[in-house]
PDB file of C-alpha atoms in Angstrom:
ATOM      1  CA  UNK N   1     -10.127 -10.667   4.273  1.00  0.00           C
ATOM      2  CA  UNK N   2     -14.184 -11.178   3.889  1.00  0.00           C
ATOM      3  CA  UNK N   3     -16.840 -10.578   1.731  1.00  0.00           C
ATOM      4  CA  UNK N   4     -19.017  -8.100   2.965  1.00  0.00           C
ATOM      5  CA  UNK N   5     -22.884  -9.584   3.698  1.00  0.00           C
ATOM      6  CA  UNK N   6     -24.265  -6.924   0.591  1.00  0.00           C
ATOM      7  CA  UNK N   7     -21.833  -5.193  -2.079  1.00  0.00           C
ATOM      8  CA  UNK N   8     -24.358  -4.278  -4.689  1.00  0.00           C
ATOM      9  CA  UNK N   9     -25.451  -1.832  -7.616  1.00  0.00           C
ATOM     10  CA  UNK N  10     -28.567   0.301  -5.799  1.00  0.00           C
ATOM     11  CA  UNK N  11     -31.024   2.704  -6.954  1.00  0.00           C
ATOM     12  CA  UNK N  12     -30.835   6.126  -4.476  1.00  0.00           C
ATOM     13  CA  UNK N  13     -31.682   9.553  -4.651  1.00  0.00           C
ATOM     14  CA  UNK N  14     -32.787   9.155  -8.361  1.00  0.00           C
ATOM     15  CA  UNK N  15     -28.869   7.178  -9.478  1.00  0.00           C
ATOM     16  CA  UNK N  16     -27.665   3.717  -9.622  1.00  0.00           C
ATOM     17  CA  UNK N  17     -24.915   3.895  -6.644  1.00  0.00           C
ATOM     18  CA  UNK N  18     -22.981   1.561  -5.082  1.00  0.00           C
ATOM     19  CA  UNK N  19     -24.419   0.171  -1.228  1.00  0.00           C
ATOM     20  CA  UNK N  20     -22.048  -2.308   0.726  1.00  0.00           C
ATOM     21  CA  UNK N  21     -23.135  -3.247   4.357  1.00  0.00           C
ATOM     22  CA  UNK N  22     -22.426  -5.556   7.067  1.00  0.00           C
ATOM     23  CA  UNK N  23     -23.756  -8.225   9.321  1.00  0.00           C
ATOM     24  CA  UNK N  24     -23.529  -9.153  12.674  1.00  0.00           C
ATOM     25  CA  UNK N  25     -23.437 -12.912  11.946  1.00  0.00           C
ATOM     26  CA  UNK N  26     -20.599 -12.365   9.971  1.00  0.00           C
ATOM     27  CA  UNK N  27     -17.879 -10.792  12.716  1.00  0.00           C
ATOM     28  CA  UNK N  28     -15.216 -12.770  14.520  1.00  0.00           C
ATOM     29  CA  UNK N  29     -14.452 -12.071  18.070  1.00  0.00           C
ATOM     30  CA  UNK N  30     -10.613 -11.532  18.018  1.00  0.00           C
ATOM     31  CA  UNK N  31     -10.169 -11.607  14.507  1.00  0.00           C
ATOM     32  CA  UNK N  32      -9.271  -7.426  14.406  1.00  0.00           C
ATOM     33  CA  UNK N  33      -8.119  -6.819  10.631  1.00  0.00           C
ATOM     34  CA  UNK N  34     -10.072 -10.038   9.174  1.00  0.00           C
ATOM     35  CA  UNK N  35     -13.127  -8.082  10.208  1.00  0.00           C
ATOM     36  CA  UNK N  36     -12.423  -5.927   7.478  1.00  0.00           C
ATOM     37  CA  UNK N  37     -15.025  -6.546   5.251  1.00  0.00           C
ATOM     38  CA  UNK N  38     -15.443  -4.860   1.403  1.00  0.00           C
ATOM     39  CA  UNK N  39     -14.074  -5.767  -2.169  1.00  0.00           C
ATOM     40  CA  UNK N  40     -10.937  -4.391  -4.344  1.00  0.00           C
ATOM     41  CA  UNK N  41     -10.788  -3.383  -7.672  1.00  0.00           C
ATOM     42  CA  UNK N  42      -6.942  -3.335  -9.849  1.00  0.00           C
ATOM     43  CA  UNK N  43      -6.114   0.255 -11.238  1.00  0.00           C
ATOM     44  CA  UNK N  44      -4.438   0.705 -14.242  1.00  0.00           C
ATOM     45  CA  UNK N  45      -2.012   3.348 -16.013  1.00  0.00           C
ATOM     46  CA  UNK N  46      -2.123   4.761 -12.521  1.00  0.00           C
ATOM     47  CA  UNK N  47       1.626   5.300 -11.633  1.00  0.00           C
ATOM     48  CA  UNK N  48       3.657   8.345 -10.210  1.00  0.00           C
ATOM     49  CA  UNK N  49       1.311  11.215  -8.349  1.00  0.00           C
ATOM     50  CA  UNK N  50      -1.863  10.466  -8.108  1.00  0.00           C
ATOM     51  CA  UNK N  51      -5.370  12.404  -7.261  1.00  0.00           C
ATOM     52  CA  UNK N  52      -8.361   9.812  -6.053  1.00  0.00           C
ATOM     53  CA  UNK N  53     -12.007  10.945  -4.773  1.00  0.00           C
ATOM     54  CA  UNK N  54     -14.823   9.262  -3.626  1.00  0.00           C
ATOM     55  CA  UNK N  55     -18.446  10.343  -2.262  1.00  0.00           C
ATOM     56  CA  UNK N  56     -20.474   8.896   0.662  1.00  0.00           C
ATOM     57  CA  UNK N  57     -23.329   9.751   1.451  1.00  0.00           C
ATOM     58  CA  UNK N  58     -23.836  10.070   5.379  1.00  0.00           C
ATOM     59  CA  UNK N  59     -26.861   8.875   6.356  1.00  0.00           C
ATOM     60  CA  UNK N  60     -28.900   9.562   9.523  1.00  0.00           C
ATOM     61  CA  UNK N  61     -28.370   5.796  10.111  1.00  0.00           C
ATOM     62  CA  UNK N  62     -24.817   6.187   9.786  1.00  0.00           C
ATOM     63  CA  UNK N  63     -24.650   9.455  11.811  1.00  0.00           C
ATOM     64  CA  UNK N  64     -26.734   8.335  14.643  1.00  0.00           C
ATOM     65  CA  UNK N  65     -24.576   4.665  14.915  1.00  0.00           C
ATOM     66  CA  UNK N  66     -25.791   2.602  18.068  1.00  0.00           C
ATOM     67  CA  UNK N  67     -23.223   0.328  17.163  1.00  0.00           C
ATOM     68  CA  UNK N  68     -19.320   0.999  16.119  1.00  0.00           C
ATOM     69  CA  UNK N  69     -18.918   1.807  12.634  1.00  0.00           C
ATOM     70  CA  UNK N  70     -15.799   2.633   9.986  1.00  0.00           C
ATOM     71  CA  UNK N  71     -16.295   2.585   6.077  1.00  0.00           C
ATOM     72  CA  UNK N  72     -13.883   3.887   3.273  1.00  0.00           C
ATOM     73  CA  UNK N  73     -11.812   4.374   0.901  1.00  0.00           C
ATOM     74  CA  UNK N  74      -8.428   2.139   0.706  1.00  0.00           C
ATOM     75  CA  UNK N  75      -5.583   2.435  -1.981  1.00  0.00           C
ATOM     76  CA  UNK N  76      -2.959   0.298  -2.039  1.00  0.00           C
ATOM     77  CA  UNK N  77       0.712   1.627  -3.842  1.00  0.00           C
ATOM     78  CA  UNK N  78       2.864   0.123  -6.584  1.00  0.00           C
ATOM     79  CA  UNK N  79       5.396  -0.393  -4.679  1.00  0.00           C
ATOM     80  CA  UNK N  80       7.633  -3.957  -4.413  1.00  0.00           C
ATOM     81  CA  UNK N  81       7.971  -3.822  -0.588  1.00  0.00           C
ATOM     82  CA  UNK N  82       4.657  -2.051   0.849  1.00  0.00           C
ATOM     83  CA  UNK N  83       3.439  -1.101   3.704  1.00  0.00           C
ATOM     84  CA  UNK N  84      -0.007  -2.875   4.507  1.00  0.00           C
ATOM     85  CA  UNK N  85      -0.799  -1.267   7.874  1.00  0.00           C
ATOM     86  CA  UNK N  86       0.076   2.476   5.958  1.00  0.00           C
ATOM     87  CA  UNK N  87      -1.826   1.873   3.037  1.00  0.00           C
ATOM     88  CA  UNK N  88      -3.623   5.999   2.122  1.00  0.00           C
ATOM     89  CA  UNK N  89      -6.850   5.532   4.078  1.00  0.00           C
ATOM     90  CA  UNK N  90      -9.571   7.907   4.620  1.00  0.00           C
ATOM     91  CA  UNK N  91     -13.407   7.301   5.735  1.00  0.00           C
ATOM     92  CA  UNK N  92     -16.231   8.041   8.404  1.00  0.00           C
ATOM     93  CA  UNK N  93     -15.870   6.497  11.968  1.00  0.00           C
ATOM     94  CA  UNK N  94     -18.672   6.172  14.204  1.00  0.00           C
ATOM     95  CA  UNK N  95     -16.173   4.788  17.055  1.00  0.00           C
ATOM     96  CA  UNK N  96     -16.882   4.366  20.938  1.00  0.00           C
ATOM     97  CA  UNK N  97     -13.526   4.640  22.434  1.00  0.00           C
ATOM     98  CA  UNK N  98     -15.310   5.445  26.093  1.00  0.00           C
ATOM     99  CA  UNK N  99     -15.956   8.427  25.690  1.00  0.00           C
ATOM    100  CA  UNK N 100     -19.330   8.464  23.813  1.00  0.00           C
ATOM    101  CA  UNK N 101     -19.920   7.784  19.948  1.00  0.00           C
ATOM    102  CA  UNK N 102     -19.528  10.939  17.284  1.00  0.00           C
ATOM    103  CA  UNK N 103     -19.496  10.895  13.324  1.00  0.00           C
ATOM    104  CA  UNK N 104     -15.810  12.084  12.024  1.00  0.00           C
ATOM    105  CA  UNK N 105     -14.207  11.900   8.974  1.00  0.00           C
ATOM    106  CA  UNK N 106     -10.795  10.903   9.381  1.00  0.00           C
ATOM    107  CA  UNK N 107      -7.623  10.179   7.818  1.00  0.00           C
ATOM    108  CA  UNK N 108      -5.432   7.401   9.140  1.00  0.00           C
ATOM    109  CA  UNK N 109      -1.777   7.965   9.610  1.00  0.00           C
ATOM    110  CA  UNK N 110      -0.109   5.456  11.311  1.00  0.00           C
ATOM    111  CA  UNK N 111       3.324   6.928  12.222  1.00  0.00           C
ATOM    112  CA  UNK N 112       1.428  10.155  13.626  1.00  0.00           C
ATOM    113  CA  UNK N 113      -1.284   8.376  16.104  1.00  0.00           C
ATOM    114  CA  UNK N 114      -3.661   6.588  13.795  1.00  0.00           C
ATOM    115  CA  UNK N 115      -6.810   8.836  12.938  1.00  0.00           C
ATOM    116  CA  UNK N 116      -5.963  12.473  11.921  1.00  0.00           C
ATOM    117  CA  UNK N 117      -9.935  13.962  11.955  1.00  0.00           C
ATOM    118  CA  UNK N 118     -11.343  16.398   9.457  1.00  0.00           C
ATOM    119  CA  UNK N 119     -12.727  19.552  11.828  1.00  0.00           C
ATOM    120  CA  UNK N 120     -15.623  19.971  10.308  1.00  0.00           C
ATOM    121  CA  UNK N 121     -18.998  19.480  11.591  1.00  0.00           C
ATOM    122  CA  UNK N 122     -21.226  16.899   9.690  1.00  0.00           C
ATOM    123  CA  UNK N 123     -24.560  16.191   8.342  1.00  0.00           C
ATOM    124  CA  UNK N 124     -26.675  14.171   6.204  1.00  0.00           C
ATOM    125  CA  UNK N 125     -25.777  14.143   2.721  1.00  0.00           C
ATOM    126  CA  UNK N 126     -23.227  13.282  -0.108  1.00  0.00           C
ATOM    127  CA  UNK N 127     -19.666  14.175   1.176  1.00  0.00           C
ATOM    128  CA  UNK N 128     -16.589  13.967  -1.374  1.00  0.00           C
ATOM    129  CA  UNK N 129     -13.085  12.279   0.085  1.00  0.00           C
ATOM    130  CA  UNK N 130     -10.024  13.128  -1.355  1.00  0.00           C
ATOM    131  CA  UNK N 131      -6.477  11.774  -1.348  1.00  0.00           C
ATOM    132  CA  UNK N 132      -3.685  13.416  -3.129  1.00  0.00           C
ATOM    133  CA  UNK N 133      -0.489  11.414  -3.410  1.00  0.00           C
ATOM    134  CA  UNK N 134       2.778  13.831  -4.305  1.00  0.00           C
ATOM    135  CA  UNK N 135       6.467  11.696  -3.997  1.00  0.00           C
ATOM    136  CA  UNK N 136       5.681  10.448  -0.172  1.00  0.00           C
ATOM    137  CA  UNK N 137       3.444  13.136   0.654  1.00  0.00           C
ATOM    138  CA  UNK N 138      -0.402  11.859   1.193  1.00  0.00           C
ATOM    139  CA  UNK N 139      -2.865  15.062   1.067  1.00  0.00           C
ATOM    140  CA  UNK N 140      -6.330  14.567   2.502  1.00  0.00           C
ATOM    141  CA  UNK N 141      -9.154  16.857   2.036  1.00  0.00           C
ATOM    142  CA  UNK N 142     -13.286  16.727   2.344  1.00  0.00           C
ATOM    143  CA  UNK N 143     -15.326  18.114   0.077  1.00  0.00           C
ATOM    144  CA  UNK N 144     -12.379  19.906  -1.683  1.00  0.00           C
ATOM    145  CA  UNK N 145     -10.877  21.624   1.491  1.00  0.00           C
ATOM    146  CA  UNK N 146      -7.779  19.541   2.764  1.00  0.00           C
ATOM    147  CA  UNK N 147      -7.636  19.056   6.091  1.00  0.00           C
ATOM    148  CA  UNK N 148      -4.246  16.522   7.022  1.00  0.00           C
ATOM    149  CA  UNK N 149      -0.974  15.588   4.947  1.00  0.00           C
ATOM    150  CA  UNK N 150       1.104  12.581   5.724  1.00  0.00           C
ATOM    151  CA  UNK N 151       4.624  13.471   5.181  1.00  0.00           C
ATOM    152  CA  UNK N 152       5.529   9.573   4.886  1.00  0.00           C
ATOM    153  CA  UNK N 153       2.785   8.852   3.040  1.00  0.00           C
ATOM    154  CA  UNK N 154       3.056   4.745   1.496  1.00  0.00           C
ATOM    155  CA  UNK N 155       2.061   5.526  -2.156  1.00  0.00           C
ATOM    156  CA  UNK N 156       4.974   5.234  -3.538  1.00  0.00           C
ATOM    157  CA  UNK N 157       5.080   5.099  -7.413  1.00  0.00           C
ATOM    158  CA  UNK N 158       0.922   5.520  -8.049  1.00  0.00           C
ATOM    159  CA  UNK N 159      -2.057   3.233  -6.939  1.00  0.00           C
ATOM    160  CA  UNK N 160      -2.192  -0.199  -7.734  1.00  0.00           C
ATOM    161  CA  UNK N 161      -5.768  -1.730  -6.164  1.00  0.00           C
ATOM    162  CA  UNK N 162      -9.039   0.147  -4.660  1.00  0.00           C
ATOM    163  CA  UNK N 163     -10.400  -0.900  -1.602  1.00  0.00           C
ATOM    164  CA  UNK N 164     -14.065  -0.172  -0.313  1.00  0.00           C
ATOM    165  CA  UNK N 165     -14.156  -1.454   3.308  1.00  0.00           C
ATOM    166  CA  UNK N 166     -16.557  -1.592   6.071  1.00  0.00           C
ATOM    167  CA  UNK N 167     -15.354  -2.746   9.558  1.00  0.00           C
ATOM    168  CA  UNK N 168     -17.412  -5.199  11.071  1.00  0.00           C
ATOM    169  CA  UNK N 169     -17.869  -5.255  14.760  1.00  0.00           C
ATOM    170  CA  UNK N 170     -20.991  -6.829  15.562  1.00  0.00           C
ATOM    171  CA  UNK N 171     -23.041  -4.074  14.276  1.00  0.00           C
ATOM    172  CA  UNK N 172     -25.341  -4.001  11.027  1.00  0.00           C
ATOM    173  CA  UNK N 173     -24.565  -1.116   9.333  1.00  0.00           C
ATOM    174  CA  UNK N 174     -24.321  -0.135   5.549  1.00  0.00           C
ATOM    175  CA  UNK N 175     -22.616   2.725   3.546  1.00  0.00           C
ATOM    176  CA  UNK N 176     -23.768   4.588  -0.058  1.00  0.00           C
ATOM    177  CA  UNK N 177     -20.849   5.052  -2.269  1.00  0.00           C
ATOM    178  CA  UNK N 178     -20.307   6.831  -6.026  1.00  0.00           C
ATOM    179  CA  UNK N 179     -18.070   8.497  -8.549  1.00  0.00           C
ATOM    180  CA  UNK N 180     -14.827   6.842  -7.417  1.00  0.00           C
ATOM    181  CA  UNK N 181     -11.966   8.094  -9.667  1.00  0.00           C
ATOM    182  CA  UNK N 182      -8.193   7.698  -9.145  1.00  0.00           C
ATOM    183  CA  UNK N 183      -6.301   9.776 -12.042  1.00  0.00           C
ATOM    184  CA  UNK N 184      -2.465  10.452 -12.774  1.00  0.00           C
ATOM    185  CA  UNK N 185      -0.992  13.892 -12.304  1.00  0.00           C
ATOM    186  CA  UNK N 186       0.065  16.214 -13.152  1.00  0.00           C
ATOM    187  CA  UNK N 187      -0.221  16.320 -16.826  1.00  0.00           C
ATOM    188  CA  UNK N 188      -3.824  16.930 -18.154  1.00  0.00           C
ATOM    189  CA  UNK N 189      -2.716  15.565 -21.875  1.00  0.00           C
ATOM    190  CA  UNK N 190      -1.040  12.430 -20.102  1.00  0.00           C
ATOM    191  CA  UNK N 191      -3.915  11.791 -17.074  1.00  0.00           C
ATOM    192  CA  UNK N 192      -5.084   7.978 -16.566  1.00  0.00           C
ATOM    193  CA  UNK N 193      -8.754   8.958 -15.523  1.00  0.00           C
ATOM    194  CA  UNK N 194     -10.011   5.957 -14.297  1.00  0.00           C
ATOM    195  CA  UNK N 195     -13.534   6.671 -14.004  1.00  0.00           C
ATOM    196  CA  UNK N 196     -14.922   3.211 -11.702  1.00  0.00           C
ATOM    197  CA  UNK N 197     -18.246   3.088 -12.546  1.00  0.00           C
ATOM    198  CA  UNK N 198     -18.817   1.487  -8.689  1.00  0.00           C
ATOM    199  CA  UNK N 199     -21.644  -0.885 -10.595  1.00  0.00           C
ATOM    200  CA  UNK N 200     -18.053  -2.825 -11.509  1.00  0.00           C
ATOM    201  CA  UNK N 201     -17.039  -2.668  -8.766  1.00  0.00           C
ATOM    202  CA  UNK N 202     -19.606  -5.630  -7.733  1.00  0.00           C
ATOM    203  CA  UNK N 203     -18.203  -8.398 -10.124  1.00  0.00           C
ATOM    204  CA  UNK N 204     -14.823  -7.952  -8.671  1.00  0.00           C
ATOM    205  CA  UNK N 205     -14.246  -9.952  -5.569  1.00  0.00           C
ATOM    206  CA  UNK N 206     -11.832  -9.130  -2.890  1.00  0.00           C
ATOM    207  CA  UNK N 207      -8.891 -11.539  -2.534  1.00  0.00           C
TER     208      UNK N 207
END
């Protein structure tokens, strides 16, 4: 796993949010999963059910993608024997499979054909992901509407490590992220709220 070329504290839209991007220089022909590119952060207290979010902003450079693009949000489980490849996963994909390039948000579900795509229509501005984790159950949702559920979802007992990846395929590209939070349910009086300040985010190195 890589370093991404920038993974850095940014000022945008009047906030201090977190901007991660990728460089050309830095893919590896044939290398498919090394070119994962991002950092990881350890999450604490977070164990059982668990509720995360995120928000991206989608940017015209991000919606109008020359090149192929995939950034999100990873969490990995607690878990002794995991499942890398089903780890919850949910981001934007500006992907040329052939057919022509198009902006999705997606879910990934292994077990069920890979991406699992929100159906709604998208446009510049800050989105909100969402991944709700019940027993083996993995809930998706944008912006608060859910949209796929993974009935063998890999989070098994809570969250573990954050992940905010970019693919890198040859293509310079970078991604706005803020307000990540991964919390415990379904207690109020008992929740972990882990609010990341992303800003942290940037003296944590992925392994």
């Amino acid at each position: 796993r890589k370093e991404p070329a920038t993974f850095e504290t940014r000022s945008f839209l009047g906030g201090n949010v977190l901007y991660t991007a990728v460089a050309p220089a830095d893919f590896v022909a044939g290398d498919g999963f090394g070119n994962y590119q991002g950092r990881q952060i350890a999450v604490p207290g977070v164990a059982g059910d668990f509720e995360a979010s995120i928000r991206l902003y989608l940017s015209a450079d991000l919606l109008s993608a020359t090149g192929n693009v995939d950034t999100g949000l990873w969490l990995r489980d607690r878990a002794v024997t995991e499942a890398t490849a089903d780890y919850p996963t949910m981001g934007f994909e500006a992907w040329d499979y052939g057919s022509g390039r198009t902006g999705r948000i997606y879910a990934w579900d292994p077990e069920n054909g890979g991406y699992q795509y929100a159906p709604a229509s998208l446009a510049e501005g800050w989105v909100t992901l969402g991944i709700r984790g019940v027993g083996s159950t993995t809930t998706y949702s944008l912006d608060g509407v859910d949209f796929y559920t993974d009935l063998t979802g890999s989070a098994t007992g809570g969250v573990r490590t954050a992940f905010i990846n970019s693919y890198n395929d040859g293509y310079a590209y970078g991604a706005h992220y803020d307000d990540l939070r991964i919390a415990a349910v379904p207690e109020p009086a008992s929740m972990a709220v882990i609010g990341l300040g992303l800003a942290a985010l940037r003296k944590r190195r992925r392994s």
